[in-house]
Coordinates of C-alpha atoms in Angstrom, one line a residue:
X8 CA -16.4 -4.5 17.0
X9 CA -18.9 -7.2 17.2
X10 CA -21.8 -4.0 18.0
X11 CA -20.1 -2.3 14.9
X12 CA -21.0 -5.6 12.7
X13 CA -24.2 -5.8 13.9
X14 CA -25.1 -2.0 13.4
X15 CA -23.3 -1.7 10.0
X16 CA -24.0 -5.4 8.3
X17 CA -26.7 -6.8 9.8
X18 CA -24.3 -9.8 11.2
X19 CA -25.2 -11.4 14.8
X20 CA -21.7 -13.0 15.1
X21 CA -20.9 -16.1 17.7
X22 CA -17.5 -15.6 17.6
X23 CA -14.8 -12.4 16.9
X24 CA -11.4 -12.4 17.5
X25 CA -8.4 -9.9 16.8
X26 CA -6.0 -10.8 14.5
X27 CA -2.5 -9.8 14.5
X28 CA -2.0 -10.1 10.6
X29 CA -0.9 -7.7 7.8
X30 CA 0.7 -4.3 8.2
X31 CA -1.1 -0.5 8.6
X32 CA -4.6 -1.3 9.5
X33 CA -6.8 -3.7 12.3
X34 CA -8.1 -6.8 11.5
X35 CA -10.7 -9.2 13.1
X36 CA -11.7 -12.8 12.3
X37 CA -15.7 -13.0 12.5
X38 CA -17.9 -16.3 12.6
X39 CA -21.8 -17.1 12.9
X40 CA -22.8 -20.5 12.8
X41 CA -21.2 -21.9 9.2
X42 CA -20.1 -18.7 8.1
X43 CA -17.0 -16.8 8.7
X44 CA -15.6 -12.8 7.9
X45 CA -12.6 -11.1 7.8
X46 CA -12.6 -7.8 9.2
X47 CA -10.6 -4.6 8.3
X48 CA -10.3 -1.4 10.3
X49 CA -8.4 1.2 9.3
X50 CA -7.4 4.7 11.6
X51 CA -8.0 7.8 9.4
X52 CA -5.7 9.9 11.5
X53 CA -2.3 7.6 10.8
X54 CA -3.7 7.6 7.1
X55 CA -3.2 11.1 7.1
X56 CA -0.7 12.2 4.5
X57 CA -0.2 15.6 5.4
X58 CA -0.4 17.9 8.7
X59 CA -3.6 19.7 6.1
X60 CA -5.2 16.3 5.9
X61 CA -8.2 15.3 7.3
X62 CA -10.2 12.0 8.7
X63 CA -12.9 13.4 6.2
X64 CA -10.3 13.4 3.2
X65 CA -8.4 9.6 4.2
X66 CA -11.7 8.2 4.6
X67 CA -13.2 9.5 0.8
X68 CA -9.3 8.4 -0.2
X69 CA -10.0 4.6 1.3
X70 CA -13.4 4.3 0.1
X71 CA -13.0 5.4 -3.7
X72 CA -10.3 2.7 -3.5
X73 CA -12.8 -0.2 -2.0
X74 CA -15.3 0.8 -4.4
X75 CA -13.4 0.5 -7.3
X76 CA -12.8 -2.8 -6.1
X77 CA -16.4 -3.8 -5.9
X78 CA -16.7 -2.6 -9.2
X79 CA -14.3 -4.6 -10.3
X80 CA -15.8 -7.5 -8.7
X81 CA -19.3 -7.1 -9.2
X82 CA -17.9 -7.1 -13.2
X83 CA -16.9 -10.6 -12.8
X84 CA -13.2 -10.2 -11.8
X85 CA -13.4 -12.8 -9.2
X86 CA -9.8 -12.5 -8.1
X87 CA -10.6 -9.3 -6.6
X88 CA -11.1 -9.3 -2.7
X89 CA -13.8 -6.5 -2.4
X90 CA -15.7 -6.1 0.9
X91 CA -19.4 -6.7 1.4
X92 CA -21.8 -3.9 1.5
X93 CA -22.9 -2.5 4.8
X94 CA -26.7 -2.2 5.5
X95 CA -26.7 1.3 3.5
X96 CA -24.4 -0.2 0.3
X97 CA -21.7 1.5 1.3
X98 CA -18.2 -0.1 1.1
X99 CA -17.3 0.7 4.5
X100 CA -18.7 2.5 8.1
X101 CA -17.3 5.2 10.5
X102 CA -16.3 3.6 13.9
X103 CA -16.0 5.5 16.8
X104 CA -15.2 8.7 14.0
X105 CA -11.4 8.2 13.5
X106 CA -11.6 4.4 11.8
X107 CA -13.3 2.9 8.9
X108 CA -14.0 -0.7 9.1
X109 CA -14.6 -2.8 6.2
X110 CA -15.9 -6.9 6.0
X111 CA -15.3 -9.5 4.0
X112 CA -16.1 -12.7 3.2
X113 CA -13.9 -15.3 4.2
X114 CA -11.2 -16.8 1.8
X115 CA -10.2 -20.1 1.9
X116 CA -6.4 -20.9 1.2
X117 CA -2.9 -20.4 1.2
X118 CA -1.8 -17.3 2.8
X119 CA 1.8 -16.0 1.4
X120 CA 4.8 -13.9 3.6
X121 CA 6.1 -10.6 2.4
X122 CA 9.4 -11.2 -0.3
X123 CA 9.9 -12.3 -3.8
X124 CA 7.5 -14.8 -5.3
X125 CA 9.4 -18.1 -5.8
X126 CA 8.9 -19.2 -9.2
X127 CA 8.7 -18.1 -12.6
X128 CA 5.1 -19.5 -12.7
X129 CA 3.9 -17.6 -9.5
X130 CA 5.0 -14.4 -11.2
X131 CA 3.0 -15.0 -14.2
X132 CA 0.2 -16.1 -12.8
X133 CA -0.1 -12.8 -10.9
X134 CA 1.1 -11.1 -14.3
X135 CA -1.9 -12.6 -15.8
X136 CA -4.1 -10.9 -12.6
X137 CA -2.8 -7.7 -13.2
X138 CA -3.2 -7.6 -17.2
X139 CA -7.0 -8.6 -16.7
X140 CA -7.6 -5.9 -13.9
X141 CA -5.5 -3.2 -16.4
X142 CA -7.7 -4.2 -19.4
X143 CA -11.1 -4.2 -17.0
X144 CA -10.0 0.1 -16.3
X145 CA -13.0 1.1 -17.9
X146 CA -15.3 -0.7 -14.9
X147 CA -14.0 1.5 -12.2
X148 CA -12.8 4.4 -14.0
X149 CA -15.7 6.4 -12.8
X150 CA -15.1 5.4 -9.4
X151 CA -11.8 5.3 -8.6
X152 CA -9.1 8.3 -7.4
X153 CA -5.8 8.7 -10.5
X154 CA -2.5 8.8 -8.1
X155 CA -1.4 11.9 -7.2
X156 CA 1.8 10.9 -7.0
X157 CA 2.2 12.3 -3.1
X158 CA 4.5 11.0 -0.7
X159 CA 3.0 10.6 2.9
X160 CA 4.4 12.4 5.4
X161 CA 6.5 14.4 3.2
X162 CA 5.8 17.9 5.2
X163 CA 7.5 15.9 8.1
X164 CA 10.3 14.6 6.4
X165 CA 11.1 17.9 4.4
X166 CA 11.4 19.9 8.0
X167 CA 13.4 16.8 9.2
X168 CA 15.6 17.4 6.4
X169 CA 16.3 21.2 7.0
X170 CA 15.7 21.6 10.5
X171 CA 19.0 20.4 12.3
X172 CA 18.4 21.7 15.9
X173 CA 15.3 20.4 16.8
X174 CA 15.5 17.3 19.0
X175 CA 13.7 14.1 17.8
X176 CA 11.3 11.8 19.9
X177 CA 11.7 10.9 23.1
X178 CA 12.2 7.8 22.3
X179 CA 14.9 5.4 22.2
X180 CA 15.6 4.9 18.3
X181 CA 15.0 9.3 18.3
X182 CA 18.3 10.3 18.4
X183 CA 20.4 7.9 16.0
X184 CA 17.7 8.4 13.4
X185 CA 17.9 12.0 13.9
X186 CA 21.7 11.6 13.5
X187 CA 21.4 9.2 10.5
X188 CA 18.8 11.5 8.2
X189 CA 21.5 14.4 9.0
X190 CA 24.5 12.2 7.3
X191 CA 22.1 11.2 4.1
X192 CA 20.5 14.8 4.2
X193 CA 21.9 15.2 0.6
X194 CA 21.0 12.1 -1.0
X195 CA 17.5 12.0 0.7
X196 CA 16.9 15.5 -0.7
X197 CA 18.3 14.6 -4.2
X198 CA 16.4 11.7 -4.7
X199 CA 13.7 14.0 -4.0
X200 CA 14.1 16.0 -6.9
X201 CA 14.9 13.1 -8.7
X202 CA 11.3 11.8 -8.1
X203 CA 9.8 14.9 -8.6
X204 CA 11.2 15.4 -12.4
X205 CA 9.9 11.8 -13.2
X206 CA 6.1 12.2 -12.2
X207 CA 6.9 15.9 -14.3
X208 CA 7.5 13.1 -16.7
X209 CA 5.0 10.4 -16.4
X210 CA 2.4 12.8 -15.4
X211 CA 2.3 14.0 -19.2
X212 CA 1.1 10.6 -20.6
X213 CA -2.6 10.0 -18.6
X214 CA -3.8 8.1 -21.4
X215 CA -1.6 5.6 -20.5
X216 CA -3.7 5.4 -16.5
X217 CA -5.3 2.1 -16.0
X218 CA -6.9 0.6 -12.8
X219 CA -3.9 -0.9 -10.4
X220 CA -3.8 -2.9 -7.2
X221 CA -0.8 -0.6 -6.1
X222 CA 0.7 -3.6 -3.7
X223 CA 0.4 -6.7 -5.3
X224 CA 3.4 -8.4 -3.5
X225 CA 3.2 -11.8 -2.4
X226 CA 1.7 -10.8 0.7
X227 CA -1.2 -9.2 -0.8
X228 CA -2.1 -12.6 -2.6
X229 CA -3.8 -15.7 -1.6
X230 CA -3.7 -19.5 -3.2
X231 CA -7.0 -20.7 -3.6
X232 CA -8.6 -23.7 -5.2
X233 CA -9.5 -21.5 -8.3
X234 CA -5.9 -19.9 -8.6
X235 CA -4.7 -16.5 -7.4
X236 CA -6.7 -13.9 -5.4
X237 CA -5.7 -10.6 -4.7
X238 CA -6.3 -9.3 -1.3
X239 CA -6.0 -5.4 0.3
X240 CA -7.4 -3.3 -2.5
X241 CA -6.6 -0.4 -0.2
X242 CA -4.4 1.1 -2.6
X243 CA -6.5 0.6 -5.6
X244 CA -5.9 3.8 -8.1
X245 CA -6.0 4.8 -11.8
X246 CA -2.2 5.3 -12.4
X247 CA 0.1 3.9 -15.1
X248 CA 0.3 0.2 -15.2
X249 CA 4.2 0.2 -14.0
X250 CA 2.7 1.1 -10.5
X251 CA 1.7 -2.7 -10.3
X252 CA 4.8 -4.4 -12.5
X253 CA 7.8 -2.5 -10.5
X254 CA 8.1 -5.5 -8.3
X255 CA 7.8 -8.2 -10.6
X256 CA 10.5 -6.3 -12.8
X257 CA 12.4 -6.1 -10.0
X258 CA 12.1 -9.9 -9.6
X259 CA 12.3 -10.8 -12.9
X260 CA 13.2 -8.2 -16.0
X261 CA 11.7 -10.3 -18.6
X262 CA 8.3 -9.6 -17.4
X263 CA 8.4 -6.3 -19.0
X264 CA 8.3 -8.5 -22.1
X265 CA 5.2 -10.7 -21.0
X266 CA 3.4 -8.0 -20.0
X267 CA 3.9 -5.8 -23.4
X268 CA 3.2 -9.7 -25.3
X269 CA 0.0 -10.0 -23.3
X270 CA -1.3 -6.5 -23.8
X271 CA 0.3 -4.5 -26.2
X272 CA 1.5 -2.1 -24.4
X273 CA 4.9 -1.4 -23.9
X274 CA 6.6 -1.0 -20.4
X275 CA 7.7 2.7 -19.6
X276 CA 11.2 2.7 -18.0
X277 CA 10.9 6.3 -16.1
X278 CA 7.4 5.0 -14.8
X279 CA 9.3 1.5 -13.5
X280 CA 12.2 4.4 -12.0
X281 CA 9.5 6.5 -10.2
X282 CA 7.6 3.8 -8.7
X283 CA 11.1 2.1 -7.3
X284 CA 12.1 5.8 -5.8
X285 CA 8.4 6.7 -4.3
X286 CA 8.1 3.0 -2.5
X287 CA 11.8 4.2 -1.3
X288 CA 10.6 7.5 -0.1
X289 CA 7.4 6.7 1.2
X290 CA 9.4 4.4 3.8
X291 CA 11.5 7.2 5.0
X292 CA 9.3 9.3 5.0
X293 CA 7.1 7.3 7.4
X294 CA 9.5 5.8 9.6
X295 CA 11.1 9.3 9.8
X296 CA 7.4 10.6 11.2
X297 CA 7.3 7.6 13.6
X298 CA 10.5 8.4 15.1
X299 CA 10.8 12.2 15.0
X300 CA 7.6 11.7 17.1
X301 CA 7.4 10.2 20.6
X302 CA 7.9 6.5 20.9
X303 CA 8.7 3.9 23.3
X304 CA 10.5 0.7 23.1
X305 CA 7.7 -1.0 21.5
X306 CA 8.3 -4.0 18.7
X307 CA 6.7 -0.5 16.1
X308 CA 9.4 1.8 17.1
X309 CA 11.7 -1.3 16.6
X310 CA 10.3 -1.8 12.9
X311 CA 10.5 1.8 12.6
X312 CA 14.2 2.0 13.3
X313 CA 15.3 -1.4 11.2
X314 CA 13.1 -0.1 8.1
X315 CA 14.7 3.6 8.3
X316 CA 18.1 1.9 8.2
X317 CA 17.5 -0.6 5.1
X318 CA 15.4 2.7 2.8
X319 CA 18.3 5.5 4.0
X320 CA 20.8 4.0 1.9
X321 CA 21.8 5.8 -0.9
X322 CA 23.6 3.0 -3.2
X323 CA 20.2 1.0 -2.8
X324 CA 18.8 4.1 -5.3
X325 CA 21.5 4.1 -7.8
X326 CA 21.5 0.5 -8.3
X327 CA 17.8 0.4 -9.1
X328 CA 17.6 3.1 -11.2

């Protein structure tokens, strides 16, 4: 890593040290003399969405995201984590050909646990975040991917769904999950058709699209002496503005009306449903791909299991539609 710096960046580092942090990619803290980086790596292959996908097609996927960042940043948004060129201006650089790595400067403050944000005032001061990155869509609009509206892994989880004889893992979680997907087989597949009528829906208003984080849960945020930064712009996409307010909704229904009072625009209730029901989905349909492939009885696999068990549950969709 610390060779991968020095090709890509130009930095000589003293010091670089792994750091088991965050969730779905590799990260590195970096220091030379008084400065100090935070580094990002993610594997193109598990970024895959699809067995068609390539390393080639998640790695143009990540960095249309990171550059709409540093657009966004280098247009005065200074809540917006962006990484720091490499040596070529590129946003990121090809490791070892199946991971991108990504640097950052360093960010001094309060780091924040995934769950709900604790206050009324942390919610709005995120709100407030998200309303100037909405209204700045026309600085990364030319950059930046519109959502697609795929789930990852579907492929995996649509054979999982229909294909009752094939044997899961090995793997010690394999077979319950096998035996738990079969019992919600119904309600996994009609939520799926569920989804797939509301991006029929949403799809039909793009004007609506604006520039959104994706993620911008408590986790993805840090407390700093200026206010609120927004971290992980990996998910960064032109999409309606729901895809970023879900959560807070979730947290707090009267945001809708703070957001529409702030900008105008008022909040779509199927966009709020579909973004609810593809987080959902997206779970299963990844923890199903963990376990239906082989595994051992790793703290993942464990994670794998508990997260398949709190998504497959059918009353959880009802209630939040």
């Amino acid at each position: 890593m610390a060779a991968a710096l020095a090709a890509g960046w130009d930095l000589v580092v003293d010091e670089i040290e792994y750091a088991p942090v965050g969730f779905g990619s590799h990260h590195w803290r970096a220091s030379a003399k008084n400065q100090r980086w935070f580094v990002t790596v993610d594997d193109l292959d598990a970024r895959g969405r699809d067995a068609a996908d390539t390393r080639d097609g998640a790695s143009a996927r990540l960095t249309a995201a990171l550059g709409a960042a540093r657009a966004l940043r280098a247009a005065g948004l200074a809540f917006v984590i962006a990484p720091l060129p490499t040596r070529t201006g590129d946003v990121a650089r090809r490791v070892v050909g199946r991971y991108l790595a990504a640097v950052y400067e360093h960010v001094e403050g309060v780091t924040h646990g995934w769950g709900a944000y604790p206050s009324r005032a942390d919610r709005l001061a995120v709100l407030d975040r998200l309303v100037a990155l909405h209204h700045a869509t026309a600085t990364a609009h030319d950059v930046a991917r519109a959502d697609d509206f795929v789930i990852p892994s579907r492929d995996q989880l649509l054979v999982a769904l229909t294909d009752h004889d094939s044997s899961w893992g090995p793997g010690p979680h394999a077979d319950k999950a096998r035996r738990l997907l079969r019992r919600h087989a119904a309600d996994v597949s009609g939520a799926l058709a569920r989804y797939d009528g509301l991006v029929a829906e949403v799809a039909r208003s793009p004007q609506r699209f604006v520039i959104t984080h994706g993620e911008p849960h408590r986790a993805n945020t840090i407390t700093t002496a200026a206010g609120v930064v927004l971290v992980d712009w990996d998910t960064a996409l032109l999409a309606p503005p729901e895809r970023d307010l879900w959560m807070l909704i979730d947290d707090e229904p009267g945001i809708a009306g703070d957001y529409t009072a702030r900008t105008g625009v008022e909040v779509d209730p199927a966009s709020v449903q579909l973004y609810r029901l593809w987080w959902d989905l997206c779970e299963i349909s990844l923890y199903t791909a963990d376990l239906r492939a082989a595994h051992a009885d790793t703290e993942e696999a464990g994670q794998a299991w508990g997260g398949l068990r709190e998504y497959l549950d059918p009353p959880r969709w009802k209630s939040r539609r």
